[in-house]
GROMACS .gro file of C-alpha atoms in nm:
model
  134
    1UNK     CA    1   3.996  -3.332  -2.376
    2UNK     CA    2   3.646  -3.276  -2.560
    3UNK     CA    3   3.390  -3.030  -2.468
    4UNK     CA    4   3.066  -3.173  -2.339
    5UNK     CA    5   2.753  -3.053  -2.458
    6UNK     CA    6   2.556  -2.826  -2.280
    7UNK     CA    7   2.350  -3.006  -2.024
    8UNK     CA    8   2.033  -2.862  -1.810
    9UNK     CA    9   2.246  -2.670  -1.537
   10UNK     CA   10   2.399  -2.474  -1.789
   11UNK     CA   11   2.118  -2.304  -1.869
   12UNK     CA   12   2.028  -2.203  -1.471
   13UNK     CA   13   2.216  -1.876  -1.506
   14UNK     CA   14   1.999  -1.600  -1.418
   15UNK     CA   15   1.970  -1.234  -1.417
   16UNK     CA   16   1.831  -0.940  -1.190
   17UNK     CA   17   1.802  -0.600  -1.296
   18UNK     CA   18   1.693  -0.304  -1.067
   19UNK     CA   19   1.521  -0.005  -1.271
   20UNK     CA   20   1.362   0.292  -1.143
   21UNK     CA   21   1.045   0.436  -1.360
   22UNK     CA   22   0.922   0.801  -1.353
   23UNK     CA   23   0.565   0.660  -1.290
   24UNK     CA   24   0.340   0.550  -1.014
   25UNK     CA   25   0.373   0.210  -0.885
   26UNK     CA   26  -0.019   0.103  -0.991
   27UNK     CA   27   0.118   0.237  -1.343
   28UNK     CA   28   0.404   0.016  -1.336
   29UNK     CA   29   0.147  -0.240  -1.233
   30UNK     CA   30  -0.102  -0.245  -1.509
   31UNK     CA   31   0.244  -0.236  -1.748
   32UNK     CA   32   0.240  -0.610  -1.651
   33UNK     CA   33  -0.104  -0.710  -1.588
   34UNK     CA   34  -0.352  -0.534  -1.860
   35UNK     CA   35  -0.332  -0.714  -2.220
   36UNK     CA   36  -0.269  -0.353  -2.430
   37UNK     CA   37  -0.005  -0.181  -2.198
   38UNK     CA   38   0.222  -0.554  -2.183
   39UNK     CA   39   0.139  -0.595  -2.577
   40UNK     CA   40   0.279  -0.253  -2.641
   41UNK     CA   41   0.650  -0.344  -2.483
   42UNK     CA   42   0.677  -0.735  -2.454
   43UNK     CA   43   0.924  -0.791  -2.709
   44UNK     CA   44   1.103  -0.425  -2.736
   45UNK     CA   45   1.203  -0.252  -3.047
   46UNK     CA   46   1.218  -0.585  -3.302
   47UNK     CA   47   0.924  -0.796  -3.131
   48UNK     CA   48   0.525  -0.735  -3.192
   49UNK     CA   49   0.288  -0.837  -3.022
   50UNK     CA   50  -0.066  -0.788  -3.172
   51UNK     CA   51  -0.343  -0.754  -2.875
   52UNK     CA   52  -0.515  -1.013  -3.020
   53UNK     CA   53  -0.321  -1.292  -2.934
   54UNK     CA   54  -0.301  -1.198  -2.586
   55UNK     CA   55  -0.468  -1.352  -2.304
   56UNK     CA   56  -0.405  -1.271  -1.923
   57UNK     CA   57  -0.611  -1.440  -1.633
   58UNK     CA   58  -0.376  -1.261  -1.337
   59UNK     CA   59  -0.438  -1.460  -1.041
   60UNK     CA   60  -0.271  -1.698  -0.900
   61UNK     CA   61  -0.300  -2.036  -1.101
   62UNK     CA   62  -0.431  -1.809  -1.393
   63UNK     CA   63  -0.243  -1.880  -1.731
   64UNK     CA   64  -0.128  -1.640  -2.013
   65UNK     CA   65  -0.012  -1.665  -2.348
   66UNK     CA   66   0.043  -1.479  -2.623
   67UNK     CA   67   0.215  -1.449  -2.990
   68UNK     CA   68   0.558  -1.249  -3.057
   69UNK     CA   69   0.660  -1.173  -3.450
   70UNK     CA   70   1.018  -1.081  -3.402
   71UNK     CA   71   1.292  -0.944  -3.617
   72UNK     CA   72   1.299  -0.864  -3.983
   73UNK     CA   73   1.196  -1.249  -4.052
   74UNK     CA   74   0.898  -1.182  -3.833
   75UNK     CA   75   0.959  -1.531  -3.661
   76UNK     CA   76   0.660  -1.644  -3.460
   77UNK     CA   77   0.724  -1.726  -3.092
   78UNK     CA   78   0.435  -1.874  -2.893
   79UNK     CA   79   0.493  -1.790  -2.532
   80UNK     CA   80   0.297  -1.955  -2.227
   81UNK     CA   81   0.298  -1.953  -1.853
   82UNK     CA   82   0.113  -1.957  -1.513
   83UNK     CA   83   0.088  -1.703  -1.228
   84UNK     CA   84   0.200  -1.817  -0.918
   85UNK     CA   85   0.175  -1.506  -0.703
   86UNK     CA   86  -0.021  -1.204  -0.756
   87UNK     CA   87   0.006  -0.915  -0.484
   88UNK     CA   88  -0.097  -0.589  -0.670
   89UNK     CA   89   0.071  -0.342  -0.723
   90UNK     CA   90   0.374  -0.515  -0.544
   91UNK     CA   91   0.471  -0.823  -0.643
   92UNK     CA   92   0.413  -1.066  -0.930
   93UNK     CA   93   0.555  -1.450  -0.970
   94UNK     CA   94   0.487  -1.620  -1.260
   95UNK     CA   95   0.613  -1.889  -1.523
   96UNK     CA   96   0.720  -1.808  -1.891
   97UNK     CA   97   0.843  -2.001  -2.192
   98UNK     CA   98   0.858  -2.020  -2.579
   99UNK     CA   99   0.864  -2.415  -2.556
  100UNK     CA  100   0.573  -2.630  -2.631
  101UNK     CA  101   0.680  -2.904  -2.332
  102UNK     CA  102   0.491  -2.727  -2.043
  103UNK     CA  103   0.767  -2.902  -1.826
  104UNK     CA  104   1.055  -2.637  -1.957
  105UNK     CA  105   1.030  -2.253  -1.798
  106UNK     CA  106   1.160  -1.956  -1.629
  107UNK     CA  107   1.050  -1.783  -1.323
  108UNK     CA  108   1.004  -1.452  -1.340
  109UNK     CA  109   0.959  -1.216  -1.032
  110UNK     CA  110   0.869  -0.873  -1.017
  111UNK     CA  111   0.873  -0.644  -0.723
  112UNK     CA  112   0.741  -0.291  -0.749
  113UNK     CA  113   0.851  -0.044  -0.470
  114UNK     CA  114   0.694   0.320  -0.425
  115UNK     CA  115   0.966   0.595  -0.428
  116UNK     CA  116   0.960   0.991  -0.376
  117UNK     CA  117   0.806   1.190  -0.630
  118UNK     CA  118   0.550   0.951  -0.771
  119UNK     CA  119   0.851   0.720  -0.881
  120UNK     CA  120   0.884   0.339  -0.905
  121UNK     CA  121   1.225   0.127  -0.820
  122UNK     CA  122   1.149  -0.227  -1.008
  123UNK     CA  123   1.339  -0.512  -0.938
  124UNK     CA  124   1.301  -0.777  -1.203
  125UNK     CA  125   1.461  -1.150  -1.096
  126UNK     CA  126   1.490  -1.414  -1.374
  127UNK     CA  127   1.672  -1.727  -1.211
  128UNK     CA  128   1.702  -1.956  -1.517
  129UNK     CA  129   1.583  -2.290  -1.651
  130UNK     CA  130   1.337  -2.430  -1.410
  131UNK     CA  131   1.199  -2.788  -1.372
  132UNK     CA  132   0.797  -2.889  -1.283
  133UNK     CA  133   1.072  -2.976  -0.945
  134UNK     CA  134   1.177  -2.637  -0.849
   0.00000   0.00000   0.00000
């Protein structure tokens, strides 16, 4: 029996991460919504996001875009998306894609909850590949 190539549904596997930061909720919110703060961490230690490439219109229906240079070969990745829900400083819902087709994206949901001693719990959910019908 031969293996079938992966179909669309094979890419719908998602992740959910919960993490506690030793920072107030407003600070963690800014890391997601301020271009300079976002460019500083997005891509991790192997990625560079020049601030000059970051555009963020943080409002429902607003767009974002940025360019990342990743890895030792500095592969250029063009990210783009749209903010679907913005409820500062609690909840951010946006689409994200590095694909040129505007109908292939993933949904990101970020929920921030204040904890004691100035800490913040962040729940990050990325349910997987979405389509315009989703």
